[in-house]
Each structure stands twice: as structure tokens, then as C-alpha cells.
Coordinates of N, CA and C in Angstrom, one line a residue:
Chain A
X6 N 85.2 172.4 34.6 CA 86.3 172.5 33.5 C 87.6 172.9 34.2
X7 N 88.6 172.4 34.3 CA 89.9 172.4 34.8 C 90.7 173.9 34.1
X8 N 91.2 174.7 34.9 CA 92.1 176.1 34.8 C 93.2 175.3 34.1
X9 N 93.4 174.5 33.3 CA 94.5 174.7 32.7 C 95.3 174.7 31.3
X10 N 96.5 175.3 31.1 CA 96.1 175.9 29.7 C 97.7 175.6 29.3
X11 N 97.8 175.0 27.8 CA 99.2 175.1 27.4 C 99.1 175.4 26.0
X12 N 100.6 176.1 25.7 CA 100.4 176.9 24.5 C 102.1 175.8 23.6
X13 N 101.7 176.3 22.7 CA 100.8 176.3 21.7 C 100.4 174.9 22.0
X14 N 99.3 174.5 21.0 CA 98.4 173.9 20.7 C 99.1 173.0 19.0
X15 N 99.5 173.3 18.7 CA 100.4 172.8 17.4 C 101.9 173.5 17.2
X16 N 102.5 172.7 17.0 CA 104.0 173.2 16.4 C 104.6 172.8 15.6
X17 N 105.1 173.4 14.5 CA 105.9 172.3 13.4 C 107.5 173.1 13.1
X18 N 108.3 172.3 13.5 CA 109.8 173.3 13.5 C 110.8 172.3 12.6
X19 N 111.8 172.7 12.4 CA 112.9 172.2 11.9 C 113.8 172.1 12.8
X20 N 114.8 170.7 12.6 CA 115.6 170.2 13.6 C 116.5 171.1 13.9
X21 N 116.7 170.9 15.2 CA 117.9 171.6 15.9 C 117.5 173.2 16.4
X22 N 116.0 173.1 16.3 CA 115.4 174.5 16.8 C 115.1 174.8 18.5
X23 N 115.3 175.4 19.1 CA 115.2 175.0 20.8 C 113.4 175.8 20.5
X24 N 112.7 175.1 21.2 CA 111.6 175.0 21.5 C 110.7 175.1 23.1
X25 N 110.0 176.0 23.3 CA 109.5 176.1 24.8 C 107.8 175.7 24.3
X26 N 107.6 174.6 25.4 CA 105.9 174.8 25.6 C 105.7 175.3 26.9
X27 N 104.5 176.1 26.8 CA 104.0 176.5 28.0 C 102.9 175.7 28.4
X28 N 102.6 175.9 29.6 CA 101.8 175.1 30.8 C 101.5 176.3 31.9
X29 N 100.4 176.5 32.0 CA 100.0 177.4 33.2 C 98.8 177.0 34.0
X30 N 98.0 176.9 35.2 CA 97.2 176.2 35.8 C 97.0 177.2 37.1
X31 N 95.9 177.9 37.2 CA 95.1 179.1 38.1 C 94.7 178.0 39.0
X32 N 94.3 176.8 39.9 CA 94.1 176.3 40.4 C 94.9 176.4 41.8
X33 N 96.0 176.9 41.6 CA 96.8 176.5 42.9 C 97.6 175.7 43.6
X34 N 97.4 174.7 41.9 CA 98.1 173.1 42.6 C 99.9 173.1 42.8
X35 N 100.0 172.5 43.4 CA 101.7 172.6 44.1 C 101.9 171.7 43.3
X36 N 101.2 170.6 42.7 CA 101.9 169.0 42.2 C 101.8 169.5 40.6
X37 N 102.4 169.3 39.7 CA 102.4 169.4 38.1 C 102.9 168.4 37.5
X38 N 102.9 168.2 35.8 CA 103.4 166.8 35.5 C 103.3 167.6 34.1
X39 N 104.6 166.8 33.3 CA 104.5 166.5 31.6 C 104.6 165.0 31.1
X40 N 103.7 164.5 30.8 CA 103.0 163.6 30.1 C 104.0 163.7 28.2
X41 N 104.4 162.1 27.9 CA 104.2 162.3 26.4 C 103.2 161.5 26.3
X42 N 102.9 161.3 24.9 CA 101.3 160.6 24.7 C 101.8 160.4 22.8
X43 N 101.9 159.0 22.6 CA 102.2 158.8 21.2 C 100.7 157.9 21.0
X44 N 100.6 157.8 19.4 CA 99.1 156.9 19.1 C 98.9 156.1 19.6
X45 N 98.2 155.7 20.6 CA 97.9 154.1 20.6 C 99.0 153.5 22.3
X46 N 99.5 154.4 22.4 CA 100.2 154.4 23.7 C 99.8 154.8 25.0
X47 N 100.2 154.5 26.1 CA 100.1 155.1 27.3 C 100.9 155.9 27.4
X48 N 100.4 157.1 27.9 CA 101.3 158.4 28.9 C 102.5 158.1 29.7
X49 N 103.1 158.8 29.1 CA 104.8 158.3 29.5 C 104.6 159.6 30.9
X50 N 105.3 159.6 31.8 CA 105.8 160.6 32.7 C 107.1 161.0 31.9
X51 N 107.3 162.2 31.8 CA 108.9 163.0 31.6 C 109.5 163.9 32.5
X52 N 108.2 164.2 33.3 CA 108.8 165.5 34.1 C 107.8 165.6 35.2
X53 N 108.0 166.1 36.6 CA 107.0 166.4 37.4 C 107.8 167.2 38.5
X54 N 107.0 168.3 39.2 CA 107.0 169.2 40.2 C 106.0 168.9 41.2
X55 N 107.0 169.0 42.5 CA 105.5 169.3 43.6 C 105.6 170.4 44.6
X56 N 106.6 171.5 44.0 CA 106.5 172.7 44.2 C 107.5 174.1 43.7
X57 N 107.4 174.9 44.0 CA 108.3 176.1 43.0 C 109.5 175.6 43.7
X58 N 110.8 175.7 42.5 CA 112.0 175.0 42.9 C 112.2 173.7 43.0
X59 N 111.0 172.8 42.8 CA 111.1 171.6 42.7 C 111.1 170.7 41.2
X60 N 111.9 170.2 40.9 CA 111.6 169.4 39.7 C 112.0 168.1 40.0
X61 N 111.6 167.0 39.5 CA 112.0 166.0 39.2 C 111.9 164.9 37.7
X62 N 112.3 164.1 37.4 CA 112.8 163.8 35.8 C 111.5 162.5 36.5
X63 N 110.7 161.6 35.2 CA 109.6 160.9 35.2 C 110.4 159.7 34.9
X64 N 109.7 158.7 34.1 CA 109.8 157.5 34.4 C 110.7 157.2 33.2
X65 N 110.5 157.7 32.0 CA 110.4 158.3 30.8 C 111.7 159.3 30.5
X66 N 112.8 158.5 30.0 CA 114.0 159.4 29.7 C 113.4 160.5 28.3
X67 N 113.8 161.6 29.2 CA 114.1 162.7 28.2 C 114.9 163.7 28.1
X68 N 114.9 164.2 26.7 CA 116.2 165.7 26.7 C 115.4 166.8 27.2
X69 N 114.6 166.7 27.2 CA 113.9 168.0 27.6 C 114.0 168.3 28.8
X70 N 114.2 170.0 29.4 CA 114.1 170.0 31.0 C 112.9 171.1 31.5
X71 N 112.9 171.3 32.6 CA 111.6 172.2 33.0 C 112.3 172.5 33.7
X72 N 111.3 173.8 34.7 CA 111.3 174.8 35.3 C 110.0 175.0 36.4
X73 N 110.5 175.3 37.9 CA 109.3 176.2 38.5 C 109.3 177.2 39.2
X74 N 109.5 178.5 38.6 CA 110.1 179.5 39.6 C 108.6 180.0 39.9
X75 N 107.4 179.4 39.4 CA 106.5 179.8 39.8 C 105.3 179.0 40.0
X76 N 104.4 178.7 41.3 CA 103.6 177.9 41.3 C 102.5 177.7 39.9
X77 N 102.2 178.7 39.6 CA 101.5 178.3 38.8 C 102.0 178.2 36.6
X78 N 103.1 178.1 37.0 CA 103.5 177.9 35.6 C 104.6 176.8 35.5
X79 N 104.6 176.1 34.5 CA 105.5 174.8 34.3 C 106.1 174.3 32.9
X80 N 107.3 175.6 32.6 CA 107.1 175.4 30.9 C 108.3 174.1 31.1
X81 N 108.2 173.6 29.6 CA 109.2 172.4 29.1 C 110.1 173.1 27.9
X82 N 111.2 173.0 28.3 CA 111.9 173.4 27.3 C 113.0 171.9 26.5
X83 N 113.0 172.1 25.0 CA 113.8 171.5 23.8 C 115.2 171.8 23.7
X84 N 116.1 172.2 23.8 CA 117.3 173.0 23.4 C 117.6 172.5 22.0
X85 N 117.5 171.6 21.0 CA 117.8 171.3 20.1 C 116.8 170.0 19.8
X86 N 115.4 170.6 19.3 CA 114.3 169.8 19.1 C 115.5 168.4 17.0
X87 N 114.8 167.1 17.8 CA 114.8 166.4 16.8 C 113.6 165.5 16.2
X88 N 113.6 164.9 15.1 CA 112.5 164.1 14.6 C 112.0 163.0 15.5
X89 N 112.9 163.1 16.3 CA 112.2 161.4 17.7 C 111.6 162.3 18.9
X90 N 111.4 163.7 18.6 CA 111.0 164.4 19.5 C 109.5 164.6 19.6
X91 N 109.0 164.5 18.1 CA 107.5 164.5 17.7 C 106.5 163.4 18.3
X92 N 106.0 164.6 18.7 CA 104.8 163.5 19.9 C 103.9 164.5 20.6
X93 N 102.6 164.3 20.8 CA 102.0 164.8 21.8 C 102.3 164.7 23.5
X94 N 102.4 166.6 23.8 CA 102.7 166.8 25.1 C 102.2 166.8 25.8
X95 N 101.3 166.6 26.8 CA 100.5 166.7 28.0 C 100.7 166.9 29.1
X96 N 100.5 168.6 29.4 CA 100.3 168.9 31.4 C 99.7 168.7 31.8
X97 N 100.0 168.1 32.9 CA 98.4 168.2 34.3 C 98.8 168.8 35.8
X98 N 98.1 169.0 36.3 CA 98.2 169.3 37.8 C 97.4 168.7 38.8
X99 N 97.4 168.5 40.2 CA 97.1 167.7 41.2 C 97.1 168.6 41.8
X100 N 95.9 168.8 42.8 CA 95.9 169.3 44.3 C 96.4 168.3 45.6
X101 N 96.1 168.9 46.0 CA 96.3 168.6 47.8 C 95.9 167.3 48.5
X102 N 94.7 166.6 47.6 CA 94.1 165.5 48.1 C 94.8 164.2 47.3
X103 N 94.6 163.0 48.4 CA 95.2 162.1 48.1 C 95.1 160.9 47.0
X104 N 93.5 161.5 46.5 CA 92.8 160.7 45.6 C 93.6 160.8 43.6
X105 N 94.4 161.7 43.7 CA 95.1 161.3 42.6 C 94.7 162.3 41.2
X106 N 93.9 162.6 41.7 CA 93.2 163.4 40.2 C 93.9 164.4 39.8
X107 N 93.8 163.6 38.7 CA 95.1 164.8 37.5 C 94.0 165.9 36.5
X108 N 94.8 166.9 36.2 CA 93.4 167.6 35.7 C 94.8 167.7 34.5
X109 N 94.0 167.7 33.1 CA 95.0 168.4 31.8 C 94.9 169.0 31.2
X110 N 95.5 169.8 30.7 CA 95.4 170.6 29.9 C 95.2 169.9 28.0
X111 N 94.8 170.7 26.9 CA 94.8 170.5 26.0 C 95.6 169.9 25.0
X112 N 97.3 169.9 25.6 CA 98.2 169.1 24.8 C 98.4 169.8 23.9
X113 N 99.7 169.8 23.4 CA 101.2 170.4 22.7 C 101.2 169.7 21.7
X114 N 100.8 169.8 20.3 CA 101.7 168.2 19.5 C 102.2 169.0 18.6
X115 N 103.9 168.6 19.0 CA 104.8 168.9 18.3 C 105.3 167.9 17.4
X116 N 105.8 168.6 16.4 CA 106.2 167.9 14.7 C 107.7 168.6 14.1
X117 N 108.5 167.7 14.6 CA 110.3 168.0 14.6 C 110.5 167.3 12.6
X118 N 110.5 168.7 12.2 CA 110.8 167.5 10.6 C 112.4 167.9 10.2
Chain B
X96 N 106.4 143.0 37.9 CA 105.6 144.3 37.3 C 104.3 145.0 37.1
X97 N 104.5 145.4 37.2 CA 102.9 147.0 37.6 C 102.5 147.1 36.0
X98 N 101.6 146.8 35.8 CA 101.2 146.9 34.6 C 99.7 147.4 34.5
X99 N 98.7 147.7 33.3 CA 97.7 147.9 33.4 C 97.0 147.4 32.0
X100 N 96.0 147.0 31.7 CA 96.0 146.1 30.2 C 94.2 147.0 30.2
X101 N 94.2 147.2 28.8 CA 93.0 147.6 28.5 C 92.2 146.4 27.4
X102 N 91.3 146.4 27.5 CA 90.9 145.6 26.1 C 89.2 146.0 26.2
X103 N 88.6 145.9 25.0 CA 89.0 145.8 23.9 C 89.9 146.8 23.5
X104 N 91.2 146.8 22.0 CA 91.8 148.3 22.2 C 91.1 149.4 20.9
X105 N 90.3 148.8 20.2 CA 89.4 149.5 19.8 C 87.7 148.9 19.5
X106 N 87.2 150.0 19.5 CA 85.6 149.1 19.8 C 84.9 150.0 19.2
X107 N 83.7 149.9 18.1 CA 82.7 150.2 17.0 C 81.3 149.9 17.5
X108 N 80.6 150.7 17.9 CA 79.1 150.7 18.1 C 78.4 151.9 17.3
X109 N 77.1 151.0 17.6 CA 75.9 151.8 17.0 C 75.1 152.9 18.0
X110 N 75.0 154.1 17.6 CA 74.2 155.1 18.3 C 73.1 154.4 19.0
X111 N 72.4 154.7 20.7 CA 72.0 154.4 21.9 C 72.3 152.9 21.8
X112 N 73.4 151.6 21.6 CA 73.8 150.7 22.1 C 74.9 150.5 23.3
X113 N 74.5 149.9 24.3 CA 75.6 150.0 25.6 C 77.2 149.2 25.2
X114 N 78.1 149.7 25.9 CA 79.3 148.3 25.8 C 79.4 148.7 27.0
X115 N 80.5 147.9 27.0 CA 81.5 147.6 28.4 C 83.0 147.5 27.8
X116 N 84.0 148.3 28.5 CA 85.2 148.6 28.6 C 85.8 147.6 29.9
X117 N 87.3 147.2 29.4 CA 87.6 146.4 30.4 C 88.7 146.8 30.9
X118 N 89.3 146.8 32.2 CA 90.8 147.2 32.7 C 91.2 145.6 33.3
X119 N 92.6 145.5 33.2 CA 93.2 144.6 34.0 C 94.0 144.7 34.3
X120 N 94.6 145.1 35.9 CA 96.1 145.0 36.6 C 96.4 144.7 37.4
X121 N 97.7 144.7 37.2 CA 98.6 144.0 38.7 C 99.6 145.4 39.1
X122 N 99.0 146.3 39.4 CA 99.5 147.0 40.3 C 99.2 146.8 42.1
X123 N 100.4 146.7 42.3 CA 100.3 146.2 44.1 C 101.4 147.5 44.3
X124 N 101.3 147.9 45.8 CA 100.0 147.9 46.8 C 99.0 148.7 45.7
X125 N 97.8 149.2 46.0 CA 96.7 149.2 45.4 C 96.4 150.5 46.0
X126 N 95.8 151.9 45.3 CA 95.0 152.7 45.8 C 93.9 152.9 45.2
X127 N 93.7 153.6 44.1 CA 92.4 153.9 43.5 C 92.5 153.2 42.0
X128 N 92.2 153.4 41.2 CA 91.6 153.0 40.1 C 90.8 154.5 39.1
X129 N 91.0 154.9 38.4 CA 89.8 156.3 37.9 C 90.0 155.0 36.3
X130 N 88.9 155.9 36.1 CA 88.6 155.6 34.1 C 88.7 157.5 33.5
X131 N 89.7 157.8 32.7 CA 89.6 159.3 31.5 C 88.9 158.8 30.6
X132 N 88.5 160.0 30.2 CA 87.7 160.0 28.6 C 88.9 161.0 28.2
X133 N 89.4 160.8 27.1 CA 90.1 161.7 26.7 C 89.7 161.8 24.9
X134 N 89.1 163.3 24.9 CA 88.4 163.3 23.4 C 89.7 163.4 22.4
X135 N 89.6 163.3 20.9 CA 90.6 164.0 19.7 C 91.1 165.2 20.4
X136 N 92.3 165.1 20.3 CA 93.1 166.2 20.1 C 93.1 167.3 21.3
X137 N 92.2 166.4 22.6 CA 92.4 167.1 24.1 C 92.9 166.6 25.0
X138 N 93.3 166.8 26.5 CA 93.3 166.5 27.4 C 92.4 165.2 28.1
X139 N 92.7 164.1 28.9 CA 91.7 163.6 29.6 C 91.4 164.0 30.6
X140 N 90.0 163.7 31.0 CA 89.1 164.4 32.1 C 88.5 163.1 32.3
X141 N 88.8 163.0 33.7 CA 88.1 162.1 34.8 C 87.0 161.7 34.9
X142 N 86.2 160.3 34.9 CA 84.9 160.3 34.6 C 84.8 160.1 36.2
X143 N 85.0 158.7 37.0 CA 84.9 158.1 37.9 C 86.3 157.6 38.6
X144 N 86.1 157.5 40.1 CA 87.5 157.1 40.6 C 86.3 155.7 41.4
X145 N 87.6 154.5 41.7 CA 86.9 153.9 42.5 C 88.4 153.2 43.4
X146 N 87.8 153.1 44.4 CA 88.6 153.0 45.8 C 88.7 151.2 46.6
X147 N 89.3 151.0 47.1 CA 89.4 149.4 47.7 C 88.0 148.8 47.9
X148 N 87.3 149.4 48.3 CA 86.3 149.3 49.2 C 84.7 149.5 48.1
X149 N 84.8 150.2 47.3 CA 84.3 150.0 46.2 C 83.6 149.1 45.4
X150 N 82.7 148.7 44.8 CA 82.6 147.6 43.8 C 81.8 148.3 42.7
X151 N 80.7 149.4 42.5 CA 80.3 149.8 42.0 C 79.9 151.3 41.6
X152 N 80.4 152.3 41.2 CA 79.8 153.8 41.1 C 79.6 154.3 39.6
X153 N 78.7 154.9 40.0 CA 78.3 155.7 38.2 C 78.2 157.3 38.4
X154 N 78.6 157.4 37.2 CA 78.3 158.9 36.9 C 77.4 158.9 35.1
X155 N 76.5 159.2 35.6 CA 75.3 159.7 34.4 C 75.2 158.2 33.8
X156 N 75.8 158.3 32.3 CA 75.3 157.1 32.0 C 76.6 156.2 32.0
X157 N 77.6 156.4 32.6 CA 78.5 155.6 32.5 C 78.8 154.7 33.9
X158 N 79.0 153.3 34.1 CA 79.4 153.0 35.7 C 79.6 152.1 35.7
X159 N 81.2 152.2 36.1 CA 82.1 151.7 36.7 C 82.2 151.0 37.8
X160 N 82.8 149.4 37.2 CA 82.6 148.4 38.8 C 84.4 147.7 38.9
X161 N 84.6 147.5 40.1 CA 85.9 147.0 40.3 C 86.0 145.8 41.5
X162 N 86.9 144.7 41.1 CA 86.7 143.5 41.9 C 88.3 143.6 41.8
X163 N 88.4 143.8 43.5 CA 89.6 144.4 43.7 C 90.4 142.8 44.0
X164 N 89.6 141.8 44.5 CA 90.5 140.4 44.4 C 91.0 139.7 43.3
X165 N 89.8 140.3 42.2 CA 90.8 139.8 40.7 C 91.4 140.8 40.3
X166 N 91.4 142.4 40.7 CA 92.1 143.3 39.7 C 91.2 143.3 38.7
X167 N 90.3 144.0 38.9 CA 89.9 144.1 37.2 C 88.8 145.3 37.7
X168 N 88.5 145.7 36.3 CA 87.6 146.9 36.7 C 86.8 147.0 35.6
X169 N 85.4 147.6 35.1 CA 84.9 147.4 33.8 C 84.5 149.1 33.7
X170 N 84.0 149.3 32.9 CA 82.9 150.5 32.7 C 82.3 150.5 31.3
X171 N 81.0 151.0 31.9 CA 80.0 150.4 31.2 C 79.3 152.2 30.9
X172 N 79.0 152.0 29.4 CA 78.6 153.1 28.6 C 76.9 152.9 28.5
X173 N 75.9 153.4 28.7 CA 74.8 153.2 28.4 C 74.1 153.6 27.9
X174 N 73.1 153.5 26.4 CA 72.4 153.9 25.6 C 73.5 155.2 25.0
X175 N 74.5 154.7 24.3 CA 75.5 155.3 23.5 C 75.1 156.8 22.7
X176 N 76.1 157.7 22.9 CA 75.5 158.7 22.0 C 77.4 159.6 21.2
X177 N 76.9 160.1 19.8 CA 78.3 160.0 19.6 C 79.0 160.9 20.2
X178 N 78.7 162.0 20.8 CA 80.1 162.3 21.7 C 80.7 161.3 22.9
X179 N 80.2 160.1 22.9 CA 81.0 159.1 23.6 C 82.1 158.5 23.1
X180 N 82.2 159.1 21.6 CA 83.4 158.4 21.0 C 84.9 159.3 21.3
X181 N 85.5 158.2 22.0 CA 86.7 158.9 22.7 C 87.6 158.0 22.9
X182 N 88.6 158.1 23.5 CA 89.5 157.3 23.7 C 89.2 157.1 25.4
X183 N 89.0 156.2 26.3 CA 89.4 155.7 27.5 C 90.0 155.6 28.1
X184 N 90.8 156.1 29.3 CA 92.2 155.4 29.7 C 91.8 154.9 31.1
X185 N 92.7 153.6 31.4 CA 92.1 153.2 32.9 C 93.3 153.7 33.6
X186 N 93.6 154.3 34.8 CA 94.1 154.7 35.2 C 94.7 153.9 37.0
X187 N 95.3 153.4 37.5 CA 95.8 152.8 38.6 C 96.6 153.5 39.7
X188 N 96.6 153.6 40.7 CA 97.7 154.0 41.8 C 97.7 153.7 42.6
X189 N 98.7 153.4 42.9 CA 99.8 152.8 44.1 C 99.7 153.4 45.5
X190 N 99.9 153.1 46.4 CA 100.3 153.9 47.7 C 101.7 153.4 48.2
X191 N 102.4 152.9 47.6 CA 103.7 152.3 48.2 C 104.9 153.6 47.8
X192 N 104.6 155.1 47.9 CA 105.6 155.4 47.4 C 105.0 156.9 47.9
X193 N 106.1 157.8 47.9 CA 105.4 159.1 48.4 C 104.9 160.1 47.3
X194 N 105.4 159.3 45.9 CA 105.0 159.8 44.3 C 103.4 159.7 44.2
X195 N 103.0 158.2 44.8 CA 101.9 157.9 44.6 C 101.6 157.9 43.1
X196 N 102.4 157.2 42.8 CA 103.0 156.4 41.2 C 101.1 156.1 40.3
X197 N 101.6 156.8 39.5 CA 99.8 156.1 38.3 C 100.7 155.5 37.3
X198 N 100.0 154.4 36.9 CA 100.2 153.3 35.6 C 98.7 153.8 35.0
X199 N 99.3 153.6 33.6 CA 98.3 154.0 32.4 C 97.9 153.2 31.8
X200 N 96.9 153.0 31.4 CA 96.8 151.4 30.4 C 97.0 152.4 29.0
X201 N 96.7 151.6 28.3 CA 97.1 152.4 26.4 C 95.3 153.3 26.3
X202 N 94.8 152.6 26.7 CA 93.4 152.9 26.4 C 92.3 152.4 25.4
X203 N 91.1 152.1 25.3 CA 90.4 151.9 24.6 C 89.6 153.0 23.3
X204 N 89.4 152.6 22.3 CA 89.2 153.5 21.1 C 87.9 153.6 20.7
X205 N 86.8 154.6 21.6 CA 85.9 153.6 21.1 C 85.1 154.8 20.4
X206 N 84.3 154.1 18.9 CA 83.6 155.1 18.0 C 82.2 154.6 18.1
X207 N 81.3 155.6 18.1 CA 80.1 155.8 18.0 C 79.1 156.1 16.4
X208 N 79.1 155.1 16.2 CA 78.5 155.6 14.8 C 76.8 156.0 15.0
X209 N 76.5 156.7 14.0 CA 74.6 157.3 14.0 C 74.0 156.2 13.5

């Protein structure tokens, strides 16, 4: 079972609220990633790290930005969450090896009304 | 374009009956291939990875074959049981890039009834 853990687990806010999810991962992995994930869709990339002080933006335009002042934590932050913002979030992390394996955490689904 | 196509995109079986899930892509250059199970309302977790060189591996009752000259990849569920009802995703990666880029297919929906 994969060390990794993101909070909350549900959110329901009103527009224009700044909003942080957390993401944390005891594994050790240098590589991290935020995933959106709508019904019936594939995983968008928004965000990914491949080490503390490293960020880079995904495939996947978004307002949201991150952070990694620390290997093992990778929050996303909202500054002014809106209703096109509603969607499940998804972290994962990657080790060292070249085979690709993402490990994820339980997912964020936020509800911007 | 790098794409990855799943079908069926949702699928209904009867408790201990097998299916088969299908992937199809054109992602070039080519690294691995995995299939997620990703249950309600979790994370996906990696069932199987398969590699160039590959054509066949299983894990328990699930296994995964890939025919790397058509691009295509199957996995196959066997004697169904309902915590197999999950969503699927086929998963693809590249080696052309130091990202080592994954394409997602949408995934397959598949329910297990008793």
C-alpha cells in the first residue's frame, strides 16, 4: 500500500475562497505530480516536481500553483477557487526507477459552488 | 498525435465470468505500457507493467498481453468477483523526453454484478 496521503478528502467552498490541498508521501520520492481527473475522463497533468525547489506547470493549463520547500510534501494551492474549478484532484509520486510507476494518493474532490 | 483509446468504455458482467479490456495507441517512441485499477472515490494502483519485449504477464487473476507491432494491449479479468468492479486505466510512456511523458486513456467502467 503506497505512503501517500492528501487532505482533505472532500471540500465544498464558495467562490472566490483561496483553498490549499495537501499532498504528503513518506516514501522518499523526489518526482511528484497533480493529476485533475473529471468523470469519464483521462488524468490531466497540472503540476509536477522532481525535486525540493523544483516545480513545473503540466500539460493542462491551470490557476492553481504549488510548492516544494520540502521533499516530502506537495501542497496545491487556489487563490480564488471558481465553479470550473470543481473536479477531482489527484497526487502521486515516482521513485528513482525508470519504469514509471506512479503511486496515488486518495484524491481531493473539490466542489466550487 | 500520442493518443491512447480504451474500449469497451463501460462493461456489465456477471459474478465468476472473465472479460477482456482493450487499450489502443499510438504513442511513439514507446516505453512501457501499465493497466490501474482505480476503485470509487480512490487513487489508482498499478496492477501490471509491460515492456517492449513483453507479450504476456499476469498478476493473480488478471493478465495482460501486449503486441507491440500493432500497439495494442488487452487484460483479461478471470472468474470475476465484485471487488473487480472498478474503473481501468491503460496507461503508456514514452522515452523521447526526459519527463518520460504518460498518456492516459479515459478508462474502462467495469461492474460486477452477484
Amino acid at each position: 500500500e503506497a505512503d501517500i496521503y492528501q487532505t482533505p478528502r472532500y471540500l465544498v467552498i464558495g467562490t472566490g475562497k483561496k483553498i490549499t490541498l495537501e499532498c504528503s508521501q513518506t516514501m522518499g520520492h523526489d518526482k511528484m505530480y497533480w493529476y485533475q481527473q473529471d468523470p469519464g475522463m483521462e488524468l490531466h497533468l497540472i503540476h509536477y516536481s522532481y525535486g525540493v525547489n523544483s516545480t513545473e506547470k503540466g500539460d493542462l493549463s491551470s490557476e492553481s500553483t504549488v510548492s516544494r520547500i520540502r521533499t516530502e510534501h506537495f501542497p496545491l494551492t487556489l487563490e480564488s477557487a471558481r465553479p470550473s474549478h470543481t473536479s477531482q484532484y489527484l497526487c502521486a509520486s515516482s521513485g528513482a526507477t525508470n519504469t514509471g510507476e506512479l503511486f496515488f494518493g486518495e484524491g481531493s474532490r473539490l466542489t466550487v459552488l | 498525435k500520442n493518443q491512447v483509446e480504451q474500449s469497451p468504455q463501460s462493461l456489465i458482467i456477471l459474478e465468476g465470468k472473465n472479460c477482456t479490456l482493450q487499450c489502443n495507441y499510438t504513442v511513439s517512441p514507446f516505453s512501457n505500457l501499465r493497466w490501474y485499477k482505480q476503485d470509487t472515490g480512490r487513487g489508482p494502483v498499478s496492477l501490471t507493467i509491460m515492456t517492449f519485449s513483453e507479450n504476456t504477464k499476469s498478476n493473480g487473476r488478471y493478465t495482460a498481453t501486449l503486441d507491440a507491432d500493432t500497439k495494442q494491449s488487452s487484460l483479461h479479468i478471470t472468474a470475476s468477483q465484485l471487488s473487480d468492479s472498478a474503473s481501468y486505466i491503460c496507461v503508456v510512456s514514452d522515452r523521447g523526453s526526459t519527463l518520460g511523458r504518460l498518456y492516459f486513456g479515459r478508462g474502462t467502467q467495469l461492474t460486477v454484478w452477484p
